[in-house]
mmCIF file of C-alpha atoms in Angstrom:
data_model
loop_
_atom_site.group_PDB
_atom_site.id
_atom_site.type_symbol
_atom_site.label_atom_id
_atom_site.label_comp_id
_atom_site.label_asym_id
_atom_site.label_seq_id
_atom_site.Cartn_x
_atom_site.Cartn_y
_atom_site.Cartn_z
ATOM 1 C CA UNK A 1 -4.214 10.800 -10.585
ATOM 2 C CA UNK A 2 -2.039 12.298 -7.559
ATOM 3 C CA UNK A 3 -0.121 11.810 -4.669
ATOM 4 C CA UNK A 4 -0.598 13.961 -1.501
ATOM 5 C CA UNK A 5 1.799 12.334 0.142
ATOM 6 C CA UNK A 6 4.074 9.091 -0.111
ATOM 7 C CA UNK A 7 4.700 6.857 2.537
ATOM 8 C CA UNK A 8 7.304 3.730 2.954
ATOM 9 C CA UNK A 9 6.707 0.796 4.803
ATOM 10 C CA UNK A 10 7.100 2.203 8.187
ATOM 11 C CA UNK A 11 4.798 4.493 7.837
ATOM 12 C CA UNK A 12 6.594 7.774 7.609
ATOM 13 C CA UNK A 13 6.098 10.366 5.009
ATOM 14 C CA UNK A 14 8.506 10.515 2.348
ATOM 15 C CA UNK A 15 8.575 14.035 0.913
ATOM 16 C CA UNK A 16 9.161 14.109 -3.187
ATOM 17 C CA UNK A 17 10.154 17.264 -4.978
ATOM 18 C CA UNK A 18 7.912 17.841 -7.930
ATOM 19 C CA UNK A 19 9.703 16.212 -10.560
ATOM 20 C CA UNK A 20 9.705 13.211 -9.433
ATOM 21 C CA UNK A 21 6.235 13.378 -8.020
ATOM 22 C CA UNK A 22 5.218 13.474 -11.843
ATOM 23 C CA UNK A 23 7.106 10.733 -12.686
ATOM 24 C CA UNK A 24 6.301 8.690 -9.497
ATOM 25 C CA UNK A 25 2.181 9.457 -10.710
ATOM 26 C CA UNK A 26 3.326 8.136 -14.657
ATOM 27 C CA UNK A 27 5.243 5.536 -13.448
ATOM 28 C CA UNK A 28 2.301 4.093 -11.007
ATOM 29 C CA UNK A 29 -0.222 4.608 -13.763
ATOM 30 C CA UNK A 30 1.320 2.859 -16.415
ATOM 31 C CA UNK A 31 2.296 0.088 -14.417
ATOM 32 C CA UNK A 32 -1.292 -0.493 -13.550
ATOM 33 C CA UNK A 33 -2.429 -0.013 -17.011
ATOM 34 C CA UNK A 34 0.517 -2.710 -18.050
ATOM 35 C CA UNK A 35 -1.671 -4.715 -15.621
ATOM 36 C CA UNK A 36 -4.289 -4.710 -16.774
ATOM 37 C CA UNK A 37 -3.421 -5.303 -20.088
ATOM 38 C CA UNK A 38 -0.942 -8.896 -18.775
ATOM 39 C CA UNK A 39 -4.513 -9.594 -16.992
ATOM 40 C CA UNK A 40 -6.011 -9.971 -20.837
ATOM 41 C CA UNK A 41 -2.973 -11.600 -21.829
ATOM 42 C CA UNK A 42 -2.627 -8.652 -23.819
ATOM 43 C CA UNK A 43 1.554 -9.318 -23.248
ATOM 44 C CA UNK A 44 3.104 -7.374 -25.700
ATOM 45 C CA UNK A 45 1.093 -4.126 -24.886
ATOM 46 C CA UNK A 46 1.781 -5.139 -21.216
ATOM 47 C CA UNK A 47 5.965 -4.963 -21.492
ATOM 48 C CA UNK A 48 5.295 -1.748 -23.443
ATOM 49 C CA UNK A 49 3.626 -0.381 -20.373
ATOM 50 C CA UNK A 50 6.071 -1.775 -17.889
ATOM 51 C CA UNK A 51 8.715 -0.809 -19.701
ATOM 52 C CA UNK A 52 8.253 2.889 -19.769
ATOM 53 C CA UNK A 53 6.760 2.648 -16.025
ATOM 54 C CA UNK A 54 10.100 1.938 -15.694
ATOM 55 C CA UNK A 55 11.659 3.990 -17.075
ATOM 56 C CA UNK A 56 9.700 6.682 -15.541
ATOM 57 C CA UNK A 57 10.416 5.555 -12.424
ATOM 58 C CA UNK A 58 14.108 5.332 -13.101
ATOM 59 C CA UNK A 59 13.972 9.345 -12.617
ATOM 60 C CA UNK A 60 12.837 8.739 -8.862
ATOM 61 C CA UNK A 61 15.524 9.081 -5.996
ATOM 62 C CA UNK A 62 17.293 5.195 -5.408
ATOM 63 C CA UNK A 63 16.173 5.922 -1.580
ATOM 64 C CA UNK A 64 12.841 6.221 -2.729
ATOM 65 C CA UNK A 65 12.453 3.560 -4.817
ATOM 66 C CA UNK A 66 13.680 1.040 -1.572
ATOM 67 C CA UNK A 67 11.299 3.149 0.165
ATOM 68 C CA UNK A 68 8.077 0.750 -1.236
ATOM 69 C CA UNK A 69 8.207 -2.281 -2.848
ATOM 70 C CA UNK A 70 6.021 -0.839 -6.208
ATOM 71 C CA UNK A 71 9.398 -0.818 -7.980
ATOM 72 C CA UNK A 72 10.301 -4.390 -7.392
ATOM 73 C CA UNK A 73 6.776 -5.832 -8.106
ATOM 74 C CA UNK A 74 7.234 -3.878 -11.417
ATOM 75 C CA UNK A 75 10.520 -5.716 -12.211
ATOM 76 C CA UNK A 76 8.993 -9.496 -11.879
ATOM 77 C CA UNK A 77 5.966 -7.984 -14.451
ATOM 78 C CA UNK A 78 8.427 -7.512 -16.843
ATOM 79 C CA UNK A 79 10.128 -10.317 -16.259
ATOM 80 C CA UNK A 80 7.107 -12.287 -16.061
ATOM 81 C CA UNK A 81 5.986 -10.479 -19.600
ATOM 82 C CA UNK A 82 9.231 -11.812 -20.962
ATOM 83 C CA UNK A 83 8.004 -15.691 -20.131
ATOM 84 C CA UNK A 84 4.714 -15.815 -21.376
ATOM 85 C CA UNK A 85 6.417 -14.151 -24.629
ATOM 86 C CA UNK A 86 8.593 -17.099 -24.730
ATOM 87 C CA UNK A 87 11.775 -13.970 -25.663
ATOM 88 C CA UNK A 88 14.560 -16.176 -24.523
ATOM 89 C CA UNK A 89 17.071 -13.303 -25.476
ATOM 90 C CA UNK A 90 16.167 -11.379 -22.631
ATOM 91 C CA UNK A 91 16.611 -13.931 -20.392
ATOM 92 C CA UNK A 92 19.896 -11.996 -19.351
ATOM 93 C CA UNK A 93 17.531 -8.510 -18.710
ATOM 94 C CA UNK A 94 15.451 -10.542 -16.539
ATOM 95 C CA UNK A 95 17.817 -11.729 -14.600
ATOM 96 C CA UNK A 96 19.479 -8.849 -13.737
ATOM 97 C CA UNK A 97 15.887 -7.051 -12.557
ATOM 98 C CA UNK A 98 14.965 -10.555 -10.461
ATOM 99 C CA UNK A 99 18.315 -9.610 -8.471
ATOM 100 C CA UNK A 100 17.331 -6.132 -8.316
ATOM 101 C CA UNK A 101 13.554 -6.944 -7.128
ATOM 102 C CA UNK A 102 15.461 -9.697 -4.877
ATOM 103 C CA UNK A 103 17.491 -6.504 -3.471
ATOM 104 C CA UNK A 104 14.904 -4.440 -3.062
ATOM 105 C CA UNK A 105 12.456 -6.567 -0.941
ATOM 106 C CA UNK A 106 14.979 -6.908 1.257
ATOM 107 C CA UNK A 107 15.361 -2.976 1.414
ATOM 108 C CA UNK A 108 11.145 -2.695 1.894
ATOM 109 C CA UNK A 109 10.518 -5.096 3.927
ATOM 110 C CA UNK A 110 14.045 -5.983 6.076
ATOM 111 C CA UNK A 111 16.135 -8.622 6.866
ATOM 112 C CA UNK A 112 13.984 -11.413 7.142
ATOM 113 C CA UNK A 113 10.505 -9.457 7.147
ATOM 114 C CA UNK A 114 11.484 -7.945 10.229
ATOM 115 C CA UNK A 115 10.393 -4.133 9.216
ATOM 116 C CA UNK A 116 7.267 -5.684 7.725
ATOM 117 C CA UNK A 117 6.084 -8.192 10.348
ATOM 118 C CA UNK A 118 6.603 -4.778 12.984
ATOM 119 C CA UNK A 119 4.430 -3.414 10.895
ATOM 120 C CA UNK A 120 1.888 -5.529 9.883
ATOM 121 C CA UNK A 121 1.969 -8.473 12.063
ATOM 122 C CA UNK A 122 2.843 -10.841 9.635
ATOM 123 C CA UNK A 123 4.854 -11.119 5.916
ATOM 124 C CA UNK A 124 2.388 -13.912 4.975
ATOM 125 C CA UNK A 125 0.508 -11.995 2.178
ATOM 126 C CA UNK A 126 4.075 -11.047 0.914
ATOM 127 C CA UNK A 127 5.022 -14.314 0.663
ATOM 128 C CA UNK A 128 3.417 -14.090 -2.604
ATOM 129 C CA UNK A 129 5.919 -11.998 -4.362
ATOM 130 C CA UNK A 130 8.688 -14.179 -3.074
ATOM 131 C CA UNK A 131 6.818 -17.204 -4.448
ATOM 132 C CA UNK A 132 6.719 -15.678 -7.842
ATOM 133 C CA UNK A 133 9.873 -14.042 -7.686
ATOM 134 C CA UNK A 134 11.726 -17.780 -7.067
ATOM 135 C CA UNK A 135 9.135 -19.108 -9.581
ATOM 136 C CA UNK A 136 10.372 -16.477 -12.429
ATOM 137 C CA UNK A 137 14.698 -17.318 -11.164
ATOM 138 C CA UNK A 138 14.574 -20.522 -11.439
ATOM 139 C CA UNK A 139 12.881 -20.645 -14.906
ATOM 140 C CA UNK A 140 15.884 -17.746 -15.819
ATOM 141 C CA UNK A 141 18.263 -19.962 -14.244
ATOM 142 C CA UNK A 142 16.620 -23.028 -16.239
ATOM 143 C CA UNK A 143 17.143 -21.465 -20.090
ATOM 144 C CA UNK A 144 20.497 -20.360 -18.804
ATOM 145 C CA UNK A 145 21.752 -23.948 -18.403
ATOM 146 C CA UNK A 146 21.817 -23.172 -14.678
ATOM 147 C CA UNK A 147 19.919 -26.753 -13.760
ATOM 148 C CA UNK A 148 21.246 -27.156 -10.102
ATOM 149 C CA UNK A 149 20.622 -22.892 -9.431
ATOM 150 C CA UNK A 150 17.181 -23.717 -11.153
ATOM 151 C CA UNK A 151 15.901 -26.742 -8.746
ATOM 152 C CA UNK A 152 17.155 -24.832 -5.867
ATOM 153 C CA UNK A 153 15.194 -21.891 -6.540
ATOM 154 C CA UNK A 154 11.843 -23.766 -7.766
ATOM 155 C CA UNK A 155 12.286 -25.434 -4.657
ATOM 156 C CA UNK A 156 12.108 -22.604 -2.738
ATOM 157 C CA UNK A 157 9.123 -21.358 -5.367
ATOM 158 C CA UNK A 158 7.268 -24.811 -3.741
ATOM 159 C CA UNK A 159 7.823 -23.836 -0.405
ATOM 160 C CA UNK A 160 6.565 -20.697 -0.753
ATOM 161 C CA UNK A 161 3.696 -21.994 -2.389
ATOM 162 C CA UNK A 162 2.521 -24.498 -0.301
ATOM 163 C CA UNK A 163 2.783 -22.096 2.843
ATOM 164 C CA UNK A 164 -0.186 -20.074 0.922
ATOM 165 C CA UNK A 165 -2.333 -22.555 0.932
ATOM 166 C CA UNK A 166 -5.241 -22.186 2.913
ATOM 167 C CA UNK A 167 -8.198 -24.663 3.919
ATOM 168 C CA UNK A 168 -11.281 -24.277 1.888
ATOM 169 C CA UNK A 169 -13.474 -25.228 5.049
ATOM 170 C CA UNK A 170 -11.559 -22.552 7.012
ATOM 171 C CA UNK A 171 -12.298 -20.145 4.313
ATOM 172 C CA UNK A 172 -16.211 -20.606 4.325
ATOM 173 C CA UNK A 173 -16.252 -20.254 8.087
ATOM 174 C CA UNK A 174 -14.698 -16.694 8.273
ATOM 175 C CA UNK A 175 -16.990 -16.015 5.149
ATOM 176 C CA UNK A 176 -19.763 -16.576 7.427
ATOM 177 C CA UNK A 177 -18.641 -14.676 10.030
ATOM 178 C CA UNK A 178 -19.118 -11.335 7.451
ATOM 179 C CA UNK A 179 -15.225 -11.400 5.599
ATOM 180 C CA UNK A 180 -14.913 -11.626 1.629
ATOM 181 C CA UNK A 181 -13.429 -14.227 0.585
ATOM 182 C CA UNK A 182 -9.884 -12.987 -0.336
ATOM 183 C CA UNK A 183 -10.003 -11.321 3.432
ATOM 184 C CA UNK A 184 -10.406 -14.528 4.471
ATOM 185 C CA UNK A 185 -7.692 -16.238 2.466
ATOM 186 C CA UNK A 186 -5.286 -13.547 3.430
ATOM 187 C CA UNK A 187 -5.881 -13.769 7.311
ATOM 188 C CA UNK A 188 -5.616 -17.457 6.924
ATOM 189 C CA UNK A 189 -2.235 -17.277 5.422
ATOM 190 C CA UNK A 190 -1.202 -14.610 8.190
ATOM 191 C CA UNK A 191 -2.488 -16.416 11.060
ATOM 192 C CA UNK A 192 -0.893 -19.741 9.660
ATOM 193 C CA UNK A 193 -4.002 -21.960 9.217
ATOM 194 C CA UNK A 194 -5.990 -20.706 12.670
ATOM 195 C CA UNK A 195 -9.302 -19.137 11.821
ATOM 196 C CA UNK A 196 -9.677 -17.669 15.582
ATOM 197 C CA UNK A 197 -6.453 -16.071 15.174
ATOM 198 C CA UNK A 198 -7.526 -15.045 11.696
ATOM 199 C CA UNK A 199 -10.657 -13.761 13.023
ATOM 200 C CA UNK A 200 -8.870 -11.449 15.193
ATOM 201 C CA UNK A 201 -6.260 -10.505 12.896
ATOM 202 C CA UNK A 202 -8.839 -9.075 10.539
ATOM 203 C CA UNK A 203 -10.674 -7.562 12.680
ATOM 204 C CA UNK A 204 -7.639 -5.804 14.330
ATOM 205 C CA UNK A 205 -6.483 -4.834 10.881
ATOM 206 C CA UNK A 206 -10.098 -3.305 9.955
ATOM 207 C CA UNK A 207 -9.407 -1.456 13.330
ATOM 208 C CA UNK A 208 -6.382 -0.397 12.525
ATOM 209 C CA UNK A 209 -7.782 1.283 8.835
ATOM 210 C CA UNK A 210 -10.759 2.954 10.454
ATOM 211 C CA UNK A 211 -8.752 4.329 13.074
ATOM 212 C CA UNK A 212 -6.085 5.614 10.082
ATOM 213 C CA UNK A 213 -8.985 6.849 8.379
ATOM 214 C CA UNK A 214 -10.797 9.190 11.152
ATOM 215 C CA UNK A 215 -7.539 10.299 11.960
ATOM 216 C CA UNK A 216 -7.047 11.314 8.397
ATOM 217 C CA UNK A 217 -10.672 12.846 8.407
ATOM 218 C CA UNK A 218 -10.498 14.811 11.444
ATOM 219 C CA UNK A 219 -7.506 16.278 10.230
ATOM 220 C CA UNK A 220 -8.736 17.417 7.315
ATOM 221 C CA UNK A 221 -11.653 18.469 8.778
ATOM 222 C CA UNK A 222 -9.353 20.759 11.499
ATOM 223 C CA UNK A 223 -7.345 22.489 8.011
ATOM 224 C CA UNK A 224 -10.694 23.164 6.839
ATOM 225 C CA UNK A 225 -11.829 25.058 10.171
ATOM 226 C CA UNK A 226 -8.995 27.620 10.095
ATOM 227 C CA UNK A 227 -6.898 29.037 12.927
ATOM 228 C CA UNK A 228 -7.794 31.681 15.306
ATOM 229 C CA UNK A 229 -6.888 35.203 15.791
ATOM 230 C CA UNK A 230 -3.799 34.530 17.426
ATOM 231 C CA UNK A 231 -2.673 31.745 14.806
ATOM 232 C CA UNK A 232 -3.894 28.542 17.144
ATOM 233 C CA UNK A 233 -5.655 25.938 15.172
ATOM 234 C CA UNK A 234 -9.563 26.193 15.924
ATOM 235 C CA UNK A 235 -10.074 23.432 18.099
ATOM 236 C CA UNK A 236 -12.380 20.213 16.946
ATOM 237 C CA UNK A 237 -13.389 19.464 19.853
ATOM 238 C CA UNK A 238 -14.171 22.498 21.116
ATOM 239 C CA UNK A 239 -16.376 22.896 18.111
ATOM 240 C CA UNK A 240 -18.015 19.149 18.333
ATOM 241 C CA UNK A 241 -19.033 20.904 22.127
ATOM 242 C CA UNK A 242 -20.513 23.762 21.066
ATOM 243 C CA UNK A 243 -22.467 22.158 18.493
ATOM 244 C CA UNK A 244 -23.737 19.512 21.238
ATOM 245 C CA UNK A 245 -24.652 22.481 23.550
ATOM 246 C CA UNK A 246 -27.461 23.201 20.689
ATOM 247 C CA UNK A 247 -25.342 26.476 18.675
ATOM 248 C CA UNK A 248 -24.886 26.323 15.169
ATOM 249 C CA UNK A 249 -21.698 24.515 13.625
ATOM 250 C CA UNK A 250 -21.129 28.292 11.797
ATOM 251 C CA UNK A 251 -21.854 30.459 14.878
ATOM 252 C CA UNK A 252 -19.549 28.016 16.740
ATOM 253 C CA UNK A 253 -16.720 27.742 14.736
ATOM 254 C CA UNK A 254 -16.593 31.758 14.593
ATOM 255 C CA UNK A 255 -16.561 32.148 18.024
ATOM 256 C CA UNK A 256 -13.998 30.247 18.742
ATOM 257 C CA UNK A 257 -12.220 31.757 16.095
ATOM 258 C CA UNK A 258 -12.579 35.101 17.618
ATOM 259 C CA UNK A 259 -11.995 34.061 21.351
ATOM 260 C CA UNK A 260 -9.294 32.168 20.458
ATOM 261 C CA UNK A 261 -10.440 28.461 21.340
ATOM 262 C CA UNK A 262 -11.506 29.339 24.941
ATOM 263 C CA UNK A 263 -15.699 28.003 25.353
ATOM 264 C CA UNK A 264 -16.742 30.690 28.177
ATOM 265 C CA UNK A 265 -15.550 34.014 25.898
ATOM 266 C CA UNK A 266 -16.979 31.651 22.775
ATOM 267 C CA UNK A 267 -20.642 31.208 24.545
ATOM 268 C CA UNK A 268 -20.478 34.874 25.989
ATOM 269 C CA UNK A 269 -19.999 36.450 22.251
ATOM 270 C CA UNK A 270 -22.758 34.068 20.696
ATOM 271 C CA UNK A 271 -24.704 35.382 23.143
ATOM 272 C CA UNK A 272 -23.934 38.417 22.763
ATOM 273 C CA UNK A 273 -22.505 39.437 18.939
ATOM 274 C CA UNK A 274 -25.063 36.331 17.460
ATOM 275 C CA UNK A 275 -24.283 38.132 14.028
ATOM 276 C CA UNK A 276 -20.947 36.476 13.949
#
């Protein structure tokens, strides 16, 4: 597993020395392989994993860990591990990483899902970590003889909830329309019930990937071309133009090279120097 590159909720690149690169990579993995193993209600492997996922992740930069919200999902695991383990002693460890999950939602995703409804349009899908997140406090504040704390939160836990839920009917119509069915679901919950507006907000957010991923193709197809004689990137497009005037992508990509991305020189030495 690696990591070219990180990237927070904004968007923007977050640049990690190698150190914690590694332990970013560890941390990741055996989070998802603690996953996994809570999915088979395999529980006690599962707060193994989390545990040192943590703790490899503990090695990461503070600023980088409020960067993404990976950290805090990783602290209602283990405090959800806790639960279904029934270990009331550590009842005290999970509420102390509730607060800091609490704390670092708010970092990710801004005062009220402001930095992540810029983003994304909407903090509906999110709204399942919250749901959890009050879900897990108010059982913590439950076994620690914190009854009014406890209703408050599971209150808020059955808010959260019952903004999630979608109609079935809607569901089966954007399902015909081509989506899966958890695309469906979540552009339900992010257009608040409308399947139009659902519709479109898929659709804009398919948009939005296949746009992210040409971009991210062309440019690696532009570091793979090489500059030109005076240091310039080789132009793509000038390339793509070449090839449509019928010369090879080779030939094309050399000439340019050599004439320094400008077509008439690049045509006049194929012509000419067709060896290149």
């Amino acid at each position: 597993m690696s990591i070219d590159h990180l990237e927070d909720q904004s968007g923007a690149t977050v640049e990690l020395p190698p150190a914690e690169r590694r332990a970013l990579v560890v941390g990741l993995a055996l989070h998802e392989r603690g996953r996994t193993a809570a999915r088979h209600h395999d529980y006690p492997l599962a707060l193994v994993l989390f545990l040192e996922a943590d703790r490899q992740l503990s090695e990461c930069r503070s600023s980088i860990l409020k960067s993404v919200d990976n950290w805090a999902v990783l602290q209602l695991d283990v405090a959800w591990s806790y639960l279904c383990l029934r270990s009331l002693p550590h009842a005290g460890d999970a509420a102390a990483r509730l607060a800091r999950a609490e704390a670092a939602f708010k970092d990710s995703y801004g005062e009220d899902h402001a930095r992540l409804i810029a983003l994304k349009g909407s903090a509906a899908n999110e709204r399942v970590l919250l749901m959890r997140m009050y879900l897990l406090q108010g059982i913590v504040c439950y076994h620690q003889n914190k009854r009014s704390e406890a209703r408050a939160l599971l209150a808020k836990a059955e808010t959260e909830l019952n903004a999630l839920r979608v109609d079935e009917e809607s569901v089966l119509t954007l399902m015909e329309l081509g989506w899966s069915r958890a695309a469906a679901r979540a552009g339900l919950r992010a257009a608040a019930g409308h399947v139009d507006t659902a519709h479109h907000y898929l659709a804009d957010r398919r948009a939005q990937r296949d746009r992210a991923r040409d971009a991210h193709r062309n440019e690696r197809q532009r570091r793979l071309l090489g500059v030109c004689e005076d240091g310039s990137q080789i132009n793509l497009q000038l390339v793509e133009a070449l090839v449509g005037m019928g010369y090879p992508r080779g030939l094309a990509i050399c000439a340019l090279r050599n004439s320094n991305n400008h077509v008439a020189e690049a045509v006049r030495l194929i012509q000419e120097q067709p060896e290149l």
